[in-house]
mmCIF file with all atom_site columns, C-alpha atoms in Angstrom:
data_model
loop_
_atom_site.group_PDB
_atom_site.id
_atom_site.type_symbol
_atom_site.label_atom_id
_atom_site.label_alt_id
_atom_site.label_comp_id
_atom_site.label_asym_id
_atom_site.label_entity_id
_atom_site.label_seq_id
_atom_site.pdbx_PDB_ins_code
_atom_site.Cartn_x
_atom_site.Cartn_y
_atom_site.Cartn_z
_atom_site.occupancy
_atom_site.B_iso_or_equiv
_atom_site.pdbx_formal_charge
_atom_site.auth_seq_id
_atom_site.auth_comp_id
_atom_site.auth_asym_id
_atom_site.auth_atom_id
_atom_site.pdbx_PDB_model_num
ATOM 1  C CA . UNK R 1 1  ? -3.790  55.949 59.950 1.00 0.00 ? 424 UNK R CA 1
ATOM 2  C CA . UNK R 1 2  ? -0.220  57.887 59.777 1.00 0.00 ? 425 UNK R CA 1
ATOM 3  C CA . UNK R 1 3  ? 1.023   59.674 57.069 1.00 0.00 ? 426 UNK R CA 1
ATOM 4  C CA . UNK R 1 4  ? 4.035   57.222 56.355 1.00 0.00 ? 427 UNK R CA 1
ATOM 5  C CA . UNK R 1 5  ? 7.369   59.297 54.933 1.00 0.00 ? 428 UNK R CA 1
ATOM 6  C CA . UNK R 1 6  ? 7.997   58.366 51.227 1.00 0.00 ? 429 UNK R CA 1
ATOM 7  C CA . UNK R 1 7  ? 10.782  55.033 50.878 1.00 0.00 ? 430 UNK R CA 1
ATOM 8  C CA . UNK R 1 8  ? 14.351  56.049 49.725 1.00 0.00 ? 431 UNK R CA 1
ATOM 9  C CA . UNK R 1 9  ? 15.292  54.732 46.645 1.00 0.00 ? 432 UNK R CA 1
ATOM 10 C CA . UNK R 1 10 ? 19.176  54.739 45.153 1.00 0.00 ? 433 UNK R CA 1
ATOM 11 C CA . UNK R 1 11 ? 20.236  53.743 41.568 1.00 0.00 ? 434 UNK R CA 1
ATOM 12 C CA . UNK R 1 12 ? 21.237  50.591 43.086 1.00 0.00 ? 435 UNK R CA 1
ATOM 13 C CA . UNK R 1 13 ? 17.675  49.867 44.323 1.00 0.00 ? 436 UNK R CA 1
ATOM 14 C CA . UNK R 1 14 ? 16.378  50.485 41.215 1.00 0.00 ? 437 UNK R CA 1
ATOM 15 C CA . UNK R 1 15 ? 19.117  47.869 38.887 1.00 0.00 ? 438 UNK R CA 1
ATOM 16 C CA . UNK R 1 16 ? 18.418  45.270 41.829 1.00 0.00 ? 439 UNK R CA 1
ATOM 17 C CA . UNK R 1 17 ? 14.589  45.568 40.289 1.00 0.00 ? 440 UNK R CA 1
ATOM 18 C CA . UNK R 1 18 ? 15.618  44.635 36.462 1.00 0.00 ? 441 UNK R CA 1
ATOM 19 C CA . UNK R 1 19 ? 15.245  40.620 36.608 1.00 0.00 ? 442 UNK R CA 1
ATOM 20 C CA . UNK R 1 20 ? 11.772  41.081 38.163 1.00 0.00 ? 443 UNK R CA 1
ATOM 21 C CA . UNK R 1 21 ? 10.751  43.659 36.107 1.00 0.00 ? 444 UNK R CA 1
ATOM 22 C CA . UNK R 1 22 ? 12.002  41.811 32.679 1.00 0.00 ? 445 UNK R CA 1
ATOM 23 C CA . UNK R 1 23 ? 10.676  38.724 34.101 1.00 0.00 ? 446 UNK R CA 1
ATOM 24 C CA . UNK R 1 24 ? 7.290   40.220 34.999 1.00 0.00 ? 447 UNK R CA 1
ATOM 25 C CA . UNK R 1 25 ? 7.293   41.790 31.199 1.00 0.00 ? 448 UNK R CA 1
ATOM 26 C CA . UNK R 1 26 ? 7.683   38.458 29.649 1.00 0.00 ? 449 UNK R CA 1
ATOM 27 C CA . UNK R 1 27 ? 4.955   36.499 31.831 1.00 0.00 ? 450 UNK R CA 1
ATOM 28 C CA . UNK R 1 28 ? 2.456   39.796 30.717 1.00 0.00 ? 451 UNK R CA 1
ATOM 29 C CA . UNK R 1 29 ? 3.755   39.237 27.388 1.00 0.00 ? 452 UNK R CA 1
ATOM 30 C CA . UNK R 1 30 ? 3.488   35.440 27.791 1.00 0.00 ? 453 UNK R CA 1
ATOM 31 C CA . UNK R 1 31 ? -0.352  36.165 28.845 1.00 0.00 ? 454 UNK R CA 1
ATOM 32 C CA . UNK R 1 32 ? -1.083  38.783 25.992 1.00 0.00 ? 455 UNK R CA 1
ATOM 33 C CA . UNK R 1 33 ? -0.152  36.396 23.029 1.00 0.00 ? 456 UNK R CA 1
ATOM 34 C CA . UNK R 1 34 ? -1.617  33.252 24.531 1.00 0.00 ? 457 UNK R CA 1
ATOM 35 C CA . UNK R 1 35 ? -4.950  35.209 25.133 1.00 0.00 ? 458 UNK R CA 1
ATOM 36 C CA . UNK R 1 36 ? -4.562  36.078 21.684 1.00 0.00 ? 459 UNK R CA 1
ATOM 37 C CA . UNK R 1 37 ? -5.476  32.896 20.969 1.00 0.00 ? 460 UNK R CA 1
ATOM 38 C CA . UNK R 1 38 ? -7.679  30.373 22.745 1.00 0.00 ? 461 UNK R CA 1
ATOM 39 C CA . UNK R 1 39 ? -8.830  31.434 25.495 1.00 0.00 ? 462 UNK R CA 1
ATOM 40 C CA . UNK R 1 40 ? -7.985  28.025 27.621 1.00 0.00 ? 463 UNK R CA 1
ATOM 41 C CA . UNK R 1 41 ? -4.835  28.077 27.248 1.00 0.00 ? 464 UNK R CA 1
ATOM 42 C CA . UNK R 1 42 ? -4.230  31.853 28.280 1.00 0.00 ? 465 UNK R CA 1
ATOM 43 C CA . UNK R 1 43 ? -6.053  31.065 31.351 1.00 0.00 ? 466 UNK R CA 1
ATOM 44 C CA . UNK R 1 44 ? -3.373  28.317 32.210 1.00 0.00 ? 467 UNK R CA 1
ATOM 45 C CA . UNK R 1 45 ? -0.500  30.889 31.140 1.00 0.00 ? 468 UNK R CA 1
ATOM 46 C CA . UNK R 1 46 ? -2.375  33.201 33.484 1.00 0.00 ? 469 UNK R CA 1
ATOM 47 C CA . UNK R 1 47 ? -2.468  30.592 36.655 1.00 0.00 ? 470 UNK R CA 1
ATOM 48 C CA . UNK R 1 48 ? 0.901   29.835 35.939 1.00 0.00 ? 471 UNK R CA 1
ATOM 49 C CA . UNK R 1 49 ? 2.111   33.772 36.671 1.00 0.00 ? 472 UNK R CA 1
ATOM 50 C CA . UNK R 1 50 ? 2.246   33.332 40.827 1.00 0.00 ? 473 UNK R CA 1
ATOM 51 C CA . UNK R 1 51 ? 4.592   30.109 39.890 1.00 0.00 ? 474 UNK R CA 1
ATOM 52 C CA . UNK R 1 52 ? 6.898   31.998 37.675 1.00 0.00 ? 475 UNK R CA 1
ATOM 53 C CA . UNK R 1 53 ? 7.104   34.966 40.654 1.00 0.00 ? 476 UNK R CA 1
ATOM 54 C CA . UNK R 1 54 ? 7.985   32.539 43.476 1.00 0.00 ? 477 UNK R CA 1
ATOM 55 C CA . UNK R 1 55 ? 11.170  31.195 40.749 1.00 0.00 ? 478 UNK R CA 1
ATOM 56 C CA . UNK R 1 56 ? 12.180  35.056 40.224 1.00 0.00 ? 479 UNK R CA 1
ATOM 57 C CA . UNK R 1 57 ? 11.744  35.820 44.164 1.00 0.00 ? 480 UNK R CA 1
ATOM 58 C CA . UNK R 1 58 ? 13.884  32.011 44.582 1.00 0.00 ? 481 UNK R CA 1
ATOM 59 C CA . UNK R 1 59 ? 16.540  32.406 42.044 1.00 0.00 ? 482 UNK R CA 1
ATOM 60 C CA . UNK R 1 60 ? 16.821  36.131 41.992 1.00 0.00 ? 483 UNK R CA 1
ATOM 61 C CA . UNK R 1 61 ? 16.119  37.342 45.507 1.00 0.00 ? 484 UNK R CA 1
ATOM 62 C CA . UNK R 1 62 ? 17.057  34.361 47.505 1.00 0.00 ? 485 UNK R CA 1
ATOM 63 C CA . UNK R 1 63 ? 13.938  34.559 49.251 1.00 0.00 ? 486 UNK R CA 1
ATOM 64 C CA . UNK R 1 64 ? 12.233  31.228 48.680 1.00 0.00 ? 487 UNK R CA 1
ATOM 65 C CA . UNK R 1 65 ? 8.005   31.060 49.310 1.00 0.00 ? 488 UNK R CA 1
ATOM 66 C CA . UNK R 1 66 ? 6.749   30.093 52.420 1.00 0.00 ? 489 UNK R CA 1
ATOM 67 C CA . UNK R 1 67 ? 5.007   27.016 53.161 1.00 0.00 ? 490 UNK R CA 1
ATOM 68 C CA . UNK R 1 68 ? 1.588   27.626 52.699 1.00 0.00 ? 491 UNK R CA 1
ATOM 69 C CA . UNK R 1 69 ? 2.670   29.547 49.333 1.00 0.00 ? 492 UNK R CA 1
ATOM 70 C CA . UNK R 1 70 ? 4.363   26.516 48.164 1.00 0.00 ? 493 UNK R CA 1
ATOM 71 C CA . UNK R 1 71 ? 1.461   23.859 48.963 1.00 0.00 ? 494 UNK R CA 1
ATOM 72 C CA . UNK R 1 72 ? -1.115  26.791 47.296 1.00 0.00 ? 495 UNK R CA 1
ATOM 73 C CA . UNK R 1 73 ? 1.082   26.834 43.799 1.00 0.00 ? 496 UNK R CA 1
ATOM 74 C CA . UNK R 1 74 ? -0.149  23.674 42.759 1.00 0.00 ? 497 UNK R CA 1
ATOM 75 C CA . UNK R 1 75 ? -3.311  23.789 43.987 1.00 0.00 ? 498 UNK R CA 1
ATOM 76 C CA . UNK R 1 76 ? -3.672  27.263 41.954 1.00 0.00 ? 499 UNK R CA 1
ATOM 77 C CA . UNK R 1 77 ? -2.462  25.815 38.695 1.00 0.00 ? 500 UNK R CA 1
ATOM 78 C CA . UNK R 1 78 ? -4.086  22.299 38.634 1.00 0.00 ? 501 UNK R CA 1
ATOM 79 C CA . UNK R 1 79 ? -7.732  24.060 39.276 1.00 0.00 ? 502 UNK R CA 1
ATOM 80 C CA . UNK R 1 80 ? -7.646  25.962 36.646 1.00 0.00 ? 503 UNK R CA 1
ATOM 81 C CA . UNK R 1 81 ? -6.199  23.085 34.506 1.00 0.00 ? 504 UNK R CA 1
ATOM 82 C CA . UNK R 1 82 ? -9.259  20.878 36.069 1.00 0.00 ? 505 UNK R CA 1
ATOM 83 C CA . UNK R 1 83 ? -11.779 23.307 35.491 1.00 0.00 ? 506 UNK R CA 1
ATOM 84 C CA . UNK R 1 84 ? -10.551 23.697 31.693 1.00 0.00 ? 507 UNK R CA 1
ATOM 85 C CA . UNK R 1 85 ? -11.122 20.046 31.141 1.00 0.00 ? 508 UNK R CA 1
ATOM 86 C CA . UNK R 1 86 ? -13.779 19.081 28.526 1.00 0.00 ? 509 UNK R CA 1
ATOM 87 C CA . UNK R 1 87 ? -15.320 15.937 28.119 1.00 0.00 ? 510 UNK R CA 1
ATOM 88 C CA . UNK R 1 88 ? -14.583 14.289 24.682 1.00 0.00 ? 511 UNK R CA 1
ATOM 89 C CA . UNK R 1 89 ? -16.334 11.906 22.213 1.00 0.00 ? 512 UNK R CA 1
ATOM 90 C CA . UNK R 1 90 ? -15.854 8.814  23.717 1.00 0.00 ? 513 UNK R CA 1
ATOM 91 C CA . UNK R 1 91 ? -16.474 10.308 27.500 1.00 0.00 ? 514 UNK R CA 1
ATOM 92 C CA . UNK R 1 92 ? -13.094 10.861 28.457 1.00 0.00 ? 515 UNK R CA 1
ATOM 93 C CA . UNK R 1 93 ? -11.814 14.393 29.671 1.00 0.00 ? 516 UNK R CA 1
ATOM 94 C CA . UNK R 1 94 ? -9.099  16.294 28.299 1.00 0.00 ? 517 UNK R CA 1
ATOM 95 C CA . UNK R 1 95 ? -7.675  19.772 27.369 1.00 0.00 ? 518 UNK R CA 1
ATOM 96 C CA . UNK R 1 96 ? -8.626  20.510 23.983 1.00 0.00 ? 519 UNK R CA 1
ATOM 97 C CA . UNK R 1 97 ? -7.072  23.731 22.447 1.00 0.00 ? 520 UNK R CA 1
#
């Protein structure tokens, strides 16, 4: 491989990056505190992180996912929220926090 030159960066570059960054700071945030306490739920916080970047990218950027990323979103989130299912008292399955 190449030695690629380093990527210019202005001022304005770097206040065009504020929405992601706070927006990436409050899903880390959003992660830390659920974590802190059960562990299901911070696990569908966690699946729910590539969801809340494709919104940012959308709203922010103007650069909407492609369609493979959108049809994988869901997929993502609802097999995390399957796998955290457990099987109650009477035999039905549901989240339990």
């Amino acid at each position: 491989p190449t030695k690629q030159d380093m990527p210019e960066s202005t001022p304005s570059d770097l206040i065009k990056t504020l929405p992601l960054g706070f927006c990436s700071a409050g899903a880390h945030a959003a992660t830390v505190f659920a974590l802190g306490g059960d562990p299901l739920f911070g696990q569908i916080v966690k699946s729910g992180e590539p969801v809340l970047s494709a919104l940012v990218n959308t709203i922010f950027y103007g650069k909407a996912p492609s369609m493979p990323k959108t049809i994988c979103l869901p997929i993502i989130v609802g097999g995390v929220a399957f796998a955290s299912l457990k099987k109650g008292d009477d035999g039905s399955y549901s989240l339990k926090f």
